[in-house]
C-alpha atoms as a printed R data frame, in Angstrom:
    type eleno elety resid chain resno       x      y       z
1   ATOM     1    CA   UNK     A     1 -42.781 14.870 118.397
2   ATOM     2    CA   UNK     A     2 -42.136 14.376 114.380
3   ATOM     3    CA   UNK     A     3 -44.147 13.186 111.789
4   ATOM     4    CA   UNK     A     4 -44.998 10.022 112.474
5   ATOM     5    CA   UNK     A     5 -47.919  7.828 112.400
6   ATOM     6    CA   UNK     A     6 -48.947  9.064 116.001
7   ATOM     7    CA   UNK     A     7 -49.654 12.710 113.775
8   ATOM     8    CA   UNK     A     8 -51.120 10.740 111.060
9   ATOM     9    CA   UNK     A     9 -53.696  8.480 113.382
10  ATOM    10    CA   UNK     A    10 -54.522 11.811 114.483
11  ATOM    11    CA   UNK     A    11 -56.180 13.528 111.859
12  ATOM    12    CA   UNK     A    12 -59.801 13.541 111.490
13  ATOM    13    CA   UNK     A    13 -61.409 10.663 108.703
14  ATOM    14    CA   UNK     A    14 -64.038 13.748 107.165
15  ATOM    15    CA   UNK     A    15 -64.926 17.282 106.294
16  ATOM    16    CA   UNK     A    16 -68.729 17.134 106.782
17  ATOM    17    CA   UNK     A    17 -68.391 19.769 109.192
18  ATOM    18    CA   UNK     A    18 -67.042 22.219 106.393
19  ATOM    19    CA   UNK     A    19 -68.865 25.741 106.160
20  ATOM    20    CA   UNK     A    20 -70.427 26.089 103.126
21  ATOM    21    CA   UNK     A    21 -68.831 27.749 100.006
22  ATOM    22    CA   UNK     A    22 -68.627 31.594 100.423
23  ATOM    23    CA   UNK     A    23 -69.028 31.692 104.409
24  ATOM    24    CA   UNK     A    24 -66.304 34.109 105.641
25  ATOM    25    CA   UNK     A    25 -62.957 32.943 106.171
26  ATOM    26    CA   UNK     A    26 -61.329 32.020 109.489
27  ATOM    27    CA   UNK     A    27 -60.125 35.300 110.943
28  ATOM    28    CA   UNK     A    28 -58.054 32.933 113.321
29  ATOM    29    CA   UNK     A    29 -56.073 31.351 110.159
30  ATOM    30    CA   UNK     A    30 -53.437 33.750 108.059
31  ATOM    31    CA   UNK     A    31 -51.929 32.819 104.882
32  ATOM    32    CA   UNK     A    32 -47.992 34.515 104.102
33  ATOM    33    CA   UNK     A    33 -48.800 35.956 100.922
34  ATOM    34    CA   UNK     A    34 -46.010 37.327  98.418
35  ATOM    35    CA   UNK     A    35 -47.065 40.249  96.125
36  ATOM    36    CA   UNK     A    36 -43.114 40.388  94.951
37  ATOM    37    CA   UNK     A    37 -43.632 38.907  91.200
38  ATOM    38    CA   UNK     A    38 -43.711 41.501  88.440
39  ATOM    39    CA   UNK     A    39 -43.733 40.986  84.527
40  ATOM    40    CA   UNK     A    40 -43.090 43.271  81.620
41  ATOM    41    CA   UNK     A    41 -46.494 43.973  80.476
42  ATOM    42    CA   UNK     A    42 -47.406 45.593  83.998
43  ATOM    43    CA   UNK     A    43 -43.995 46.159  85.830
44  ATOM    44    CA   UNK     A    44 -42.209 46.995  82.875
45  ATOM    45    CA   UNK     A    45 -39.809 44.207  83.255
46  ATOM    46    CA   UNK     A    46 -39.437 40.804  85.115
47  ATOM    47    CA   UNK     A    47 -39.262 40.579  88.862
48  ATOM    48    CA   UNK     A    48 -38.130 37.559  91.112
49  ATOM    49    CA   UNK     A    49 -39.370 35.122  88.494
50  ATOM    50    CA   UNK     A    50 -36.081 35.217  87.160
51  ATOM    51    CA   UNK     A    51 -34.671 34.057  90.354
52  ATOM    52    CA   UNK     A    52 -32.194 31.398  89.875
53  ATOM    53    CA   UNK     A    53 -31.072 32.247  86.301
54  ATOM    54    CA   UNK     A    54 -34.073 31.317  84.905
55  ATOM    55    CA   UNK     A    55 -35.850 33.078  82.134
56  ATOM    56    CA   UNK     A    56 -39.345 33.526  82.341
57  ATOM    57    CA   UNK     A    57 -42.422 33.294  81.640
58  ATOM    58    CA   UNK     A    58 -41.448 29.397  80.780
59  ATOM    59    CA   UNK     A    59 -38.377 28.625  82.933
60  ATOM    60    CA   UNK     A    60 -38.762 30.459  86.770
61  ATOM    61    CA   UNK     A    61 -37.241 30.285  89.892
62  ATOM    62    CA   UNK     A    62 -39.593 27.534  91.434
63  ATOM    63    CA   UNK     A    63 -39.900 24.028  91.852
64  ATOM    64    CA   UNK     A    64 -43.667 23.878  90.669
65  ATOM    65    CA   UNK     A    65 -45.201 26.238  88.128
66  ATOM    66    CA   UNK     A    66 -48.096 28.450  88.992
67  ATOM    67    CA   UNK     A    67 -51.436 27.588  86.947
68  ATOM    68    CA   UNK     A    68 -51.286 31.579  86.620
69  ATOM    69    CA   UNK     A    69 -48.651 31.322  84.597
70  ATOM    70    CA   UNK     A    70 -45.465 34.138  85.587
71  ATOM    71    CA   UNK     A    71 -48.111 36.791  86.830
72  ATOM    72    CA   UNK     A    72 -47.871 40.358  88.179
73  ATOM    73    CA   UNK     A    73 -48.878 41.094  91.215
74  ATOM    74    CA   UNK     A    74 -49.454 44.552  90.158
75  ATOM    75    CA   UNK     A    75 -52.259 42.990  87.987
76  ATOM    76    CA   UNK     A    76 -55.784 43.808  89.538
77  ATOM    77    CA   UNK     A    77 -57.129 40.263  87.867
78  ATOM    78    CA   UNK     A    78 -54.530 38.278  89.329
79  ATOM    79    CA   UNK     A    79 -54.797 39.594  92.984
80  ATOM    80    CA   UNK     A    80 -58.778 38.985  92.615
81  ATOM    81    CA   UNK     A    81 -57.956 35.493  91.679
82  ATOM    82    CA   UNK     A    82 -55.566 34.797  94.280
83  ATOM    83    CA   UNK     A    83 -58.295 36.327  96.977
84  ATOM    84    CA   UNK     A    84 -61.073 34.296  95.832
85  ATOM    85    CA   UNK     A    85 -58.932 31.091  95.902
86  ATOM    86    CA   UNK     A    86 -57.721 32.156  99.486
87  ATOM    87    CA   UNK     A    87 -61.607 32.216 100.167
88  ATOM    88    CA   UNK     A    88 -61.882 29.080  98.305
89  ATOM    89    CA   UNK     A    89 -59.587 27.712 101.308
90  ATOM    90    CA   UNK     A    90 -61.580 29.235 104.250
91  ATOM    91    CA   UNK     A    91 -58.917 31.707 105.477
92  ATOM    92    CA   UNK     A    92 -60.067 34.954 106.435
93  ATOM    93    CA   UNK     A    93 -56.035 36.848 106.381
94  ATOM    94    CA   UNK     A    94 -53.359 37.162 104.275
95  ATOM    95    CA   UNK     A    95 -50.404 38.648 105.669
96  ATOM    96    CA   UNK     A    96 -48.268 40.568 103.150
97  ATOM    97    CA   UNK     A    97 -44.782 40.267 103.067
98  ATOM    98    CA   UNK     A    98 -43.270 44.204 103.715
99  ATOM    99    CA   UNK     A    99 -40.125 45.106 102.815
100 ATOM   100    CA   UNK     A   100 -40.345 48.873 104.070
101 ATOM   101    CA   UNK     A   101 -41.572 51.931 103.574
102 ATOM   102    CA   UNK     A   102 -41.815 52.890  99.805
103 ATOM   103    CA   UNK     A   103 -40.606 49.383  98.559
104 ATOM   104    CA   UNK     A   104 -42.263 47.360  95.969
105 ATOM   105    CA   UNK     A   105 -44.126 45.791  97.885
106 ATOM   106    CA   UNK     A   106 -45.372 48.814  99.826
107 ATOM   107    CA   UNK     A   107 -46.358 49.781  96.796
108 ATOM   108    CA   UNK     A   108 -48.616 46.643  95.711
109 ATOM   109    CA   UNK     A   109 -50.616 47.616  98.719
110 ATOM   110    CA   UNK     A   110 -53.602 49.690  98.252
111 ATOM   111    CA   UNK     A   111 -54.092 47.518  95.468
112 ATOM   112    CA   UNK     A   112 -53.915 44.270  97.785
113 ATOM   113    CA   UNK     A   113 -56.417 45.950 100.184
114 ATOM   114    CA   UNK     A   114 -58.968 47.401  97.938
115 ATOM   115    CA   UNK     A   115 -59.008 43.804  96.172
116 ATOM   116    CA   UNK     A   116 -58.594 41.678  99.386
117 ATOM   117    CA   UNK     A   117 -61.906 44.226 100.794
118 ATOM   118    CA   UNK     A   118 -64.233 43.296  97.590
119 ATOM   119    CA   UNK     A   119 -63.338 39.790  98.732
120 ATOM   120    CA   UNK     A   120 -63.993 39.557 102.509
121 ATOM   121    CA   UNK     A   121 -60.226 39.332 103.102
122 ATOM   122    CA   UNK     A   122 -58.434 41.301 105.636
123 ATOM   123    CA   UNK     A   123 -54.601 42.072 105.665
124 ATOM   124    CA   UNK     A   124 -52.057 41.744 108.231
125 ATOM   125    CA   UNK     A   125 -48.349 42.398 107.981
126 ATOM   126    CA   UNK     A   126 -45.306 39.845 107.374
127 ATOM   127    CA   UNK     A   127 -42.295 42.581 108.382
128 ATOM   128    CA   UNK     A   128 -39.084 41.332 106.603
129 ATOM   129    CA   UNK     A   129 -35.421 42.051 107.368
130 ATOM   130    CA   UNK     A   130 -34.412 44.879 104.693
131 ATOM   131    CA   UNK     A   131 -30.962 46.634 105.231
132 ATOM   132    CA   UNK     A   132 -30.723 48.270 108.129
133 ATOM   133    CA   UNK     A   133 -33.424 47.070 109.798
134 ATOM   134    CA   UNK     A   134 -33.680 48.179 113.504
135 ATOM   135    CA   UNK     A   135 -36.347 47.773 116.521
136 ATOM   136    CA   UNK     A   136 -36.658 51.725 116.152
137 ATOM   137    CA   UNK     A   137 -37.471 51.440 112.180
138 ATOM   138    CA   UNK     A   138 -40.026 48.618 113.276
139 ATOM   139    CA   UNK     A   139 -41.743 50.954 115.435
140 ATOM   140    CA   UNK     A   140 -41.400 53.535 112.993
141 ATOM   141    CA   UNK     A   141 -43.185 50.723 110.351
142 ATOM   142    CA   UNK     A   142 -45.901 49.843 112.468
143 ATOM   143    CA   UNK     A   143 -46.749 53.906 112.862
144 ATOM   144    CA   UNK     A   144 -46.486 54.015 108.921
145 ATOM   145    CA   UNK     A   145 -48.597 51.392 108.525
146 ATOM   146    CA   UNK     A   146 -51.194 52.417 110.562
147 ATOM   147    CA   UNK     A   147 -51.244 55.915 109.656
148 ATOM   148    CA   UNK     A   148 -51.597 54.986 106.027
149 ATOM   149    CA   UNK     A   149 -53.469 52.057 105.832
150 ATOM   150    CA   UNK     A   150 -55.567 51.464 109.579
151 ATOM   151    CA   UNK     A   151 -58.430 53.276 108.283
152 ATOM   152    CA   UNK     A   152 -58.820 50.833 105.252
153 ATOM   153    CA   UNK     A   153 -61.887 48.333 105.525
154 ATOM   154    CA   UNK     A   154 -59.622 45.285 104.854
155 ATOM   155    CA   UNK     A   155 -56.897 46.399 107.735
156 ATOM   156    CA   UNK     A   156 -57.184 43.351 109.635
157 ATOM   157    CA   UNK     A   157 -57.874 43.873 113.792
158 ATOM   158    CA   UNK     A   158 -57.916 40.995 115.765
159 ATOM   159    CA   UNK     A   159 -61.802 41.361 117.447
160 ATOM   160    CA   UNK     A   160 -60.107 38.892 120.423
161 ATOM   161    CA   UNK     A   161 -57.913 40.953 121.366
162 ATOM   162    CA   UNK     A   162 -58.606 44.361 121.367
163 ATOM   163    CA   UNK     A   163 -58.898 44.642 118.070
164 ATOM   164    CA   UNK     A   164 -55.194 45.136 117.534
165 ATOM   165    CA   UNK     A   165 -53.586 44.868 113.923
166 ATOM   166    CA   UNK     A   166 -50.650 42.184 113.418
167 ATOM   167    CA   UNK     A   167 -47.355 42.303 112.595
168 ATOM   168    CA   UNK     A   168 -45.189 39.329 112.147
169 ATOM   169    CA   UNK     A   169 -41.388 40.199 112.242
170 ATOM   170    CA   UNK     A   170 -39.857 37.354 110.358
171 ATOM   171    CA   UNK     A   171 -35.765 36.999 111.429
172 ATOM   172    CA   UNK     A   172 -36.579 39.155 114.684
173 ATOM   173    CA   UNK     A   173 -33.698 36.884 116.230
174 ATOM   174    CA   UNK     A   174 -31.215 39.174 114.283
175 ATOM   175    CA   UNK     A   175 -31.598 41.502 116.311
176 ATOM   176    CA   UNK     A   176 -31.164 41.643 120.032
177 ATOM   177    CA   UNK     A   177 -32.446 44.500 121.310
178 ATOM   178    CA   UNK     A   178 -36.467 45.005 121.298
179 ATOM   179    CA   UNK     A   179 -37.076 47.299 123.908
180 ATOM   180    CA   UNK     A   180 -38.265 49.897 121.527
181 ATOM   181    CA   UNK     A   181 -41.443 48.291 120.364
182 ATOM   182    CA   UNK     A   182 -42.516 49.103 124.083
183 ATOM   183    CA   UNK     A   183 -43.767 52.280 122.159
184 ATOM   184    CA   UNK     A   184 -46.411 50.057 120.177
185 ATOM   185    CA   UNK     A   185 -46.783 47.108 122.393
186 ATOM   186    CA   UNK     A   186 -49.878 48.789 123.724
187 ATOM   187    CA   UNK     A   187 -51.899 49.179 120.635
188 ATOM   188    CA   UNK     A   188 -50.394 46.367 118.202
189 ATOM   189    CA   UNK     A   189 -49.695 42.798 118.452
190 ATOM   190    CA   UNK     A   190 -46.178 42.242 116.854
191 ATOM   191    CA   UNK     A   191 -44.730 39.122 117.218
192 ATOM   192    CA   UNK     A   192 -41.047 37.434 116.748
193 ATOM   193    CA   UNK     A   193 -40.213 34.562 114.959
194 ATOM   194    CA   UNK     A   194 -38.923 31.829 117.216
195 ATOM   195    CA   UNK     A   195 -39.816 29.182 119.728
196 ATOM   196    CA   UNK     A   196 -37.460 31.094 122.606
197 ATOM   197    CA   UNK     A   197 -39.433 32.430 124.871
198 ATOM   198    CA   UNK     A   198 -36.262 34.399 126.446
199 ATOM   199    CA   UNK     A   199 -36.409 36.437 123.043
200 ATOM   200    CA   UNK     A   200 -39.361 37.778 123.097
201 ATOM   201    CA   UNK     A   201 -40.088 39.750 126.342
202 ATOM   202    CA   UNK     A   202 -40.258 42.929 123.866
203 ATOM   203    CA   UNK     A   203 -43.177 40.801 121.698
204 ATOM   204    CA   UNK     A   204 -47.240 40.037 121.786
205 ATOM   205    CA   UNK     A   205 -46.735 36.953 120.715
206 ATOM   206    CA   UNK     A   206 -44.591 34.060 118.481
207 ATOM   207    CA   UNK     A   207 -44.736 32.318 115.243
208 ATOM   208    CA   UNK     A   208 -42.461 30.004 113.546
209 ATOM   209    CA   UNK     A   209 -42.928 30.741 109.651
210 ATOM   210    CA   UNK     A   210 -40.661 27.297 108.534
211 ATOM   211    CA   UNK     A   211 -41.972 24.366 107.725
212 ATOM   212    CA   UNK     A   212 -41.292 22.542 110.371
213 ATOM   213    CA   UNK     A   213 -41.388 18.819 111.401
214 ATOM   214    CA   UNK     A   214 -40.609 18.727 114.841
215 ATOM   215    CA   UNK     A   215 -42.529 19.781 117.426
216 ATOM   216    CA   UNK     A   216 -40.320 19.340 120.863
217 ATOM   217    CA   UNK     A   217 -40.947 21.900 123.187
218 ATOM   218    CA   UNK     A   218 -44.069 23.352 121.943
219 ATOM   219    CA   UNK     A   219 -46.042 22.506 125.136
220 ATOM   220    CA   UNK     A   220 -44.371 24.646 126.731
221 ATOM   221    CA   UNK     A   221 -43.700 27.659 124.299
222 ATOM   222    CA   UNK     A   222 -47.861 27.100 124.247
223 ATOM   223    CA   UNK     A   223 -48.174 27.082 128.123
224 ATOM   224    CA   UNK     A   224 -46.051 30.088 128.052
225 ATOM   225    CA   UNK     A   225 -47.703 32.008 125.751
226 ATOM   226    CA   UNK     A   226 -50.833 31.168 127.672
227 ATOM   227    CA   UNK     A   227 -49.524 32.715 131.428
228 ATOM   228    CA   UNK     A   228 -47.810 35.346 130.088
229 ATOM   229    CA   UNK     A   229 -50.488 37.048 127.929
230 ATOM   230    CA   UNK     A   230 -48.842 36.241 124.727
231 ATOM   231    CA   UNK     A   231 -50.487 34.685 121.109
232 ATOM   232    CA   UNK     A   232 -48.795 31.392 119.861
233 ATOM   233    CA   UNK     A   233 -49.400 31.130 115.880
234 ATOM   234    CA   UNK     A   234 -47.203 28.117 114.871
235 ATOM   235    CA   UNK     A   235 -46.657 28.059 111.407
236 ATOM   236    CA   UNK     A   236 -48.173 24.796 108.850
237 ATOM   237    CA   UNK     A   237 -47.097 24.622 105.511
238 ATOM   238    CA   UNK     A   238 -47.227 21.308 102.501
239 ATOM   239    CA   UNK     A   239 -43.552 20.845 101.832
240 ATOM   240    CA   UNK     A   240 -40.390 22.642 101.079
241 ATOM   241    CA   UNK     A   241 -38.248 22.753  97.901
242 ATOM   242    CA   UNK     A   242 -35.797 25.674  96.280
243 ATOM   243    CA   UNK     A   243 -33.879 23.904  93.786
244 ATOM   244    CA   UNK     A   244 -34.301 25.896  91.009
245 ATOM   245    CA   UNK     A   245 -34.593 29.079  93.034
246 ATOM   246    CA   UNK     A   246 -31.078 28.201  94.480
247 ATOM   247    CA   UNK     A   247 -29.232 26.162  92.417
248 ATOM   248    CA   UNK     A   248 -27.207 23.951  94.872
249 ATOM   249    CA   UNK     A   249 -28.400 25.205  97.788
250 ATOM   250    CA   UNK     A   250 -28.685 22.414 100.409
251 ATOM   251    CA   UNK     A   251 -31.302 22.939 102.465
252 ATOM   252    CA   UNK     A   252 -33.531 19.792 102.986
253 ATOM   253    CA   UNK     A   253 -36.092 19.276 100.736
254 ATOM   254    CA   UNK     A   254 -39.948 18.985 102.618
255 ATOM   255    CA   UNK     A   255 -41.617 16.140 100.196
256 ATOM   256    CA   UNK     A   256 -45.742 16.843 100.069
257 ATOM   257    CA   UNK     A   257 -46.017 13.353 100.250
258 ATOM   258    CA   UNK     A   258 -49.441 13.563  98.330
259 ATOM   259    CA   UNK     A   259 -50.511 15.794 101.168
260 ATOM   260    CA   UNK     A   260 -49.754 13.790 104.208
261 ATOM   261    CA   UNK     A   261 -47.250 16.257 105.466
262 ATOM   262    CA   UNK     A   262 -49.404 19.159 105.557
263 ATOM   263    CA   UNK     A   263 -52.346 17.349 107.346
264 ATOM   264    CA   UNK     A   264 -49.611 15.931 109.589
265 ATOM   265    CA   UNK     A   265 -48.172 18.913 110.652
266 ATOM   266    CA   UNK     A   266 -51.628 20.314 111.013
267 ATOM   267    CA   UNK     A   267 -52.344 17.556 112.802
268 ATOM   268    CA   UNK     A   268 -49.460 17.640 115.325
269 ATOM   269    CA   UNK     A   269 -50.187 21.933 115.483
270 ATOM   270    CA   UNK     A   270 -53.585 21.279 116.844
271 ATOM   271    CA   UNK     A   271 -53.059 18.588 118.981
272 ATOM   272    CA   UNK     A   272 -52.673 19.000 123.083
273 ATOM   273    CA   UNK     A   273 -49.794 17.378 122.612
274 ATOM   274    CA   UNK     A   274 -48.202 20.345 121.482
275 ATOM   275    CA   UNK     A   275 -50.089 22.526 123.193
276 ATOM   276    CA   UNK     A   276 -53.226 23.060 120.607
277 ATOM   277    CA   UNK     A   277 -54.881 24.969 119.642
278 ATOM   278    CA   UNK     A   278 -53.147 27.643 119.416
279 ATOM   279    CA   UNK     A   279 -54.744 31.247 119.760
280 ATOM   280    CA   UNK     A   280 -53.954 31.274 115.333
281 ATOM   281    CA   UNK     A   281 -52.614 29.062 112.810
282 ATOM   282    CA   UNK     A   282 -50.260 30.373 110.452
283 ATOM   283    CA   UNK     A   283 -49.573 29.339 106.806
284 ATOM   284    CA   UNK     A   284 -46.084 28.787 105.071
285 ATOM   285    CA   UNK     A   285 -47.814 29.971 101.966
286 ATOM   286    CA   UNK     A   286 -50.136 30.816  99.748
287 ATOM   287    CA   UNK     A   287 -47.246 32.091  97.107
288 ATOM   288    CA   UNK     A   288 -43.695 31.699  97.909
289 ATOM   289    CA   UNK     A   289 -42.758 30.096  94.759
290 ATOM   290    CA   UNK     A   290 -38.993 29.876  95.639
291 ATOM   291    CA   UNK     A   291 -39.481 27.600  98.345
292 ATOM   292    CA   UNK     A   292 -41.954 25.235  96.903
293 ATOM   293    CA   UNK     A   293 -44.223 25.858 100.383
294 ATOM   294    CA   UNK     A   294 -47.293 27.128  98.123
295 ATOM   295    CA   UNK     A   295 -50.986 26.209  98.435
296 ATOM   296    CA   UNK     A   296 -51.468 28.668  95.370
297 ATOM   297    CA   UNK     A   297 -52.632 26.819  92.762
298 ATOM   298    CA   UNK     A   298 -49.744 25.156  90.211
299 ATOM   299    CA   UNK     A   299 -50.050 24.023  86.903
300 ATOM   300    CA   UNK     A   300 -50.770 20.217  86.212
301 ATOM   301    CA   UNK     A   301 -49.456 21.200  82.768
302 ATOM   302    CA   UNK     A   302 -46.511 22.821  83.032
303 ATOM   303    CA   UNK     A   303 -43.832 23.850  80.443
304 ATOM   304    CA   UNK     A   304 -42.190 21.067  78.832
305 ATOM   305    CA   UNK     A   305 -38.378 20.620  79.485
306 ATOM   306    CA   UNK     A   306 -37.986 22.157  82.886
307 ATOM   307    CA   UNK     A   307 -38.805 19.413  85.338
308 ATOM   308    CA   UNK     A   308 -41.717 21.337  87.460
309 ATOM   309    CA   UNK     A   309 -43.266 19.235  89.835
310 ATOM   310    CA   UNK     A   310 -47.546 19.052  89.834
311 ATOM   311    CA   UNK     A   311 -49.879 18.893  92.733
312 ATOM   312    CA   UNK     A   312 -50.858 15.229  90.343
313 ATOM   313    CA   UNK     A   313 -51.919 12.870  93.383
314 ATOM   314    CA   UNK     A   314 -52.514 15.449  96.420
315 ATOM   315    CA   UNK     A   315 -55.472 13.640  97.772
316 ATOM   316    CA   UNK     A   316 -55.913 11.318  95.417
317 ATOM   317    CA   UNK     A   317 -56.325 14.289  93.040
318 ATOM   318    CA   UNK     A   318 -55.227 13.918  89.661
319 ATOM   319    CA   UNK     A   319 -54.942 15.966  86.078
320 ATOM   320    CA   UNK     A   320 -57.406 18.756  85.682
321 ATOM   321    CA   UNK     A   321 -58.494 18.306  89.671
322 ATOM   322    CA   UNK     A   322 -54.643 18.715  91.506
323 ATOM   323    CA   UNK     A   323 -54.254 22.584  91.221
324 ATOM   324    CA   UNK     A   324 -56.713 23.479  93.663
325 ATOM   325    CA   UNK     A   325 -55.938 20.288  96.087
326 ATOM   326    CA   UNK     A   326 -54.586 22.370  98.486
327 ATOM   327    CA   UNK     A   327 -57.222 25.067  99.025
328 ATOM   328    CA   UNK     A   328 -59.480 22.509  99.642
329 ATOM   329    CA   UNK     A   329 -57.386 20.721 102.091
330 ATOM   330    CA   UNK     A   330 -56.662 24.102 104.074
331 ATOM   331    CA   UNK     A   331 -60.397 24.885 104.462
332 ATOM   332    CA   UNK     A   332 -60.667 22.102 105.690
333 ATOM   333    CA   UNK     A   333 -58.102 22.376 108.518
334 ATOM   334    CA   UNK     A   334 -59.478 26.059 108.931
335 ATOM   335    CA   UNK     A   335 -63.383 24.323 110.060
336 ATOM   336    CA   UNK     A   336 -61.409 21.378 112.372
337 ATOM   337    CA   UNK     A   337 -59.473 24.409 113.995
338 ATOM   338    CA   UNK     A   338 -62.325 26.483 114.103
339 ATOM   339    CA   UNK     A   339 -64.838 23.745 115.507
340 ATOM   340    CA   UNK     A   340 -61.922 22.909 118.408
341 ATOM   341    CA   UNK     A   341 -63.649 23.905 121.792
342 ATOM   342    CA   UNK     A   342 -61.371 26.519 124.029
343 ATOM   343    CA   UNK     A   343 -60.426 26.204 127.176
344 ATOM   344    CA   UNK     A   344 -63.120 28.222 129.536
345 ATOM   345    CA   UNK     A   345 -62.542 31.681 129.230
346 ATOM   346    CA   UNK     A   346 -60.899 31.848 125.865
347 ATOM   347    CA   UNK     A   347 -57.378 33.299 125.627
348 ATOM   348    CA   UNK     A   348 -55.857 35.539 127.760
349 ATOM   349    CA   UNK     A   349 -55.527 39.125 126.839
350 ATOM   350    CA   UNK     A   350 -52.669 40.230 125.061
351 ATOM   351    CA   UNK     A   351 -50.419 42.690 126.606
């Protein structure tokens, strides 16, 4: 099924079932969060803003321009912004993108936790395809990651499920061979990115991470995941756009449509149809600038001269009110999935 006015009709007409602001976020609900970005005043120089050819703070590699400006992640008032604001959308997890041990972002860490904790955020882990990658350095990862950050108050443990820390491994398809994560299967739920359930015999579970508009086969990755033991966390996201990122690059632009995609591929993720609800709902992002998929507040004033794109009309949001359209639209989708009854029983366990 695609977006079409079957996942429209579907959506529900009100939010009056929201929590109120400040309840805890949906532990069931994880946000892909990017703490990649550096700037001269706190990195020393400029990092991935530049991406593209473009020279910050004014012109950066992204379609829309964050109200932050070209921040640091490194900064200790940024990250507390960007964890209030993923309160301000009722999720309870942000899962850091990793790019190994002693990398960058390895590095932006303890900061991400200690700030994430103060918030009421946990962490899980986005596990990204650096050079050389192998299912034995993944194992090796997840024991790293454990050992130096599971004792950490914002270390997020699924309470469902045996209160098992996550790991998404985004491109797991490039490799073929998973047999090795048999060695932390036991004690960790890592899960592959793909809808073929013949690729992940080695995994706890499956996510898609794209922003996706078609939904055929779901059902049955859903059923699947369901008799074998397995969590299903289907990626949602607003749109898609890299233009500036990637000059000529021609992968299809996602329009926002003023919002109707997200809530229509919300829509379509929670609906039987599909096989919803799923056991979580993944989001394709708070901050991946590059690819336009952010709910991160962007700037309804942006530089002059660069052609950004604004949030102007998400919701029927305009000027001073569009920035934070998005956050608002996501807590609400994090109450509708939360107030969806389960089947008797709840999920199966996760093995």
């Amino acid at each position: 099924m695609g977006l079409g006015a079957a996942a429209l009709a579907a959506r529900p007409a009100n939010a009056a079932e929201q929590p109120p602001e400040g309840s805890p976020g949906s532990p069931d609900v994880h946000l892909f969060y990017y703490p990649w970005y550096g700037s001269p005043s706190v990195h020393g120089s400029w990092r991935h803003w530049q991406q593209g050819g473009n020279q910050p703070p004014e012109s950066v590699g992204a379609d829309f321009y964050p109200l932050l400006g070209a921040y640091d992640a490194g900064d200790e008032e940024v990250v507390a912004q960007h964890m209030r604001w993923v309160r301000q959308a009722g999720v309870g997890v942000v899962a850091t993108t990793w790019w190994g041990q002693g990398s960058y972002e390895d590095q932006r860490v303890p900061l991400l936790l200690d700030v994430a904790a103060e918030h009421g955020v946990a962490v899980a882990w986005h596990l990204e395809p650096y050079e050389d990658r192998t299912a034995l350095s993944t194992v090796e990862d997840v024991a790293y990651i454990n050992e130096r950050y599971g004792d950490h108050p914002a270390f997020y443990r699924d309470a469902a499920h045996g209160d098992r820390p996550a790991f998404y491994v985004f491109n797991s398809l490039l490799t073929e061979d998973w047999s090795e994560l048999a060695a932390v299967g036991e004690e960790n739920i890592v899960l592959a990115q793909t809808t073929d359930v013949s690729r992940v015999v080695d995994f706890q579970g499956l996510y898609t991470y794209a922003v996706l508009t078609e939904f055929e086969g779901w059902a049955g990755v859903a059923e699947w995941c369901r008799a074998n033991g397995r969590i299903w966390a289907p990626s949602v996201g607003p749109g898609y756009v890299d233009d500036r990122a990637v000059p000529g690059n021609t992968t299809e632009t996602i329009d926002r449509a003023d919002g109707e995609t997200y809530d229509a591929i919300w829509s379509a993720v929670l609906s039987p149809e599909n096989g919803g609800p799923p056991d979580w709902v993944s989001i394709t992002s708070f901050n991946e600038w590059h690819e336009g998929s952010t709910i991160e507040p962007a700037s309804s004033t942006p530089p002059v001269g660069h052609n950004y794109l604004t949030y102007d009309g998400a919701y029927g949001t305009t000027g001073e009110d569009s920035p934070t359209a998005y956050l608002e639209r996501t807590r609400y989708w994090a109450t509708v999935f939360r107030n969806i009854p389960r089947g008797v029983g709840g999920s199966p366990v996760v093995r």
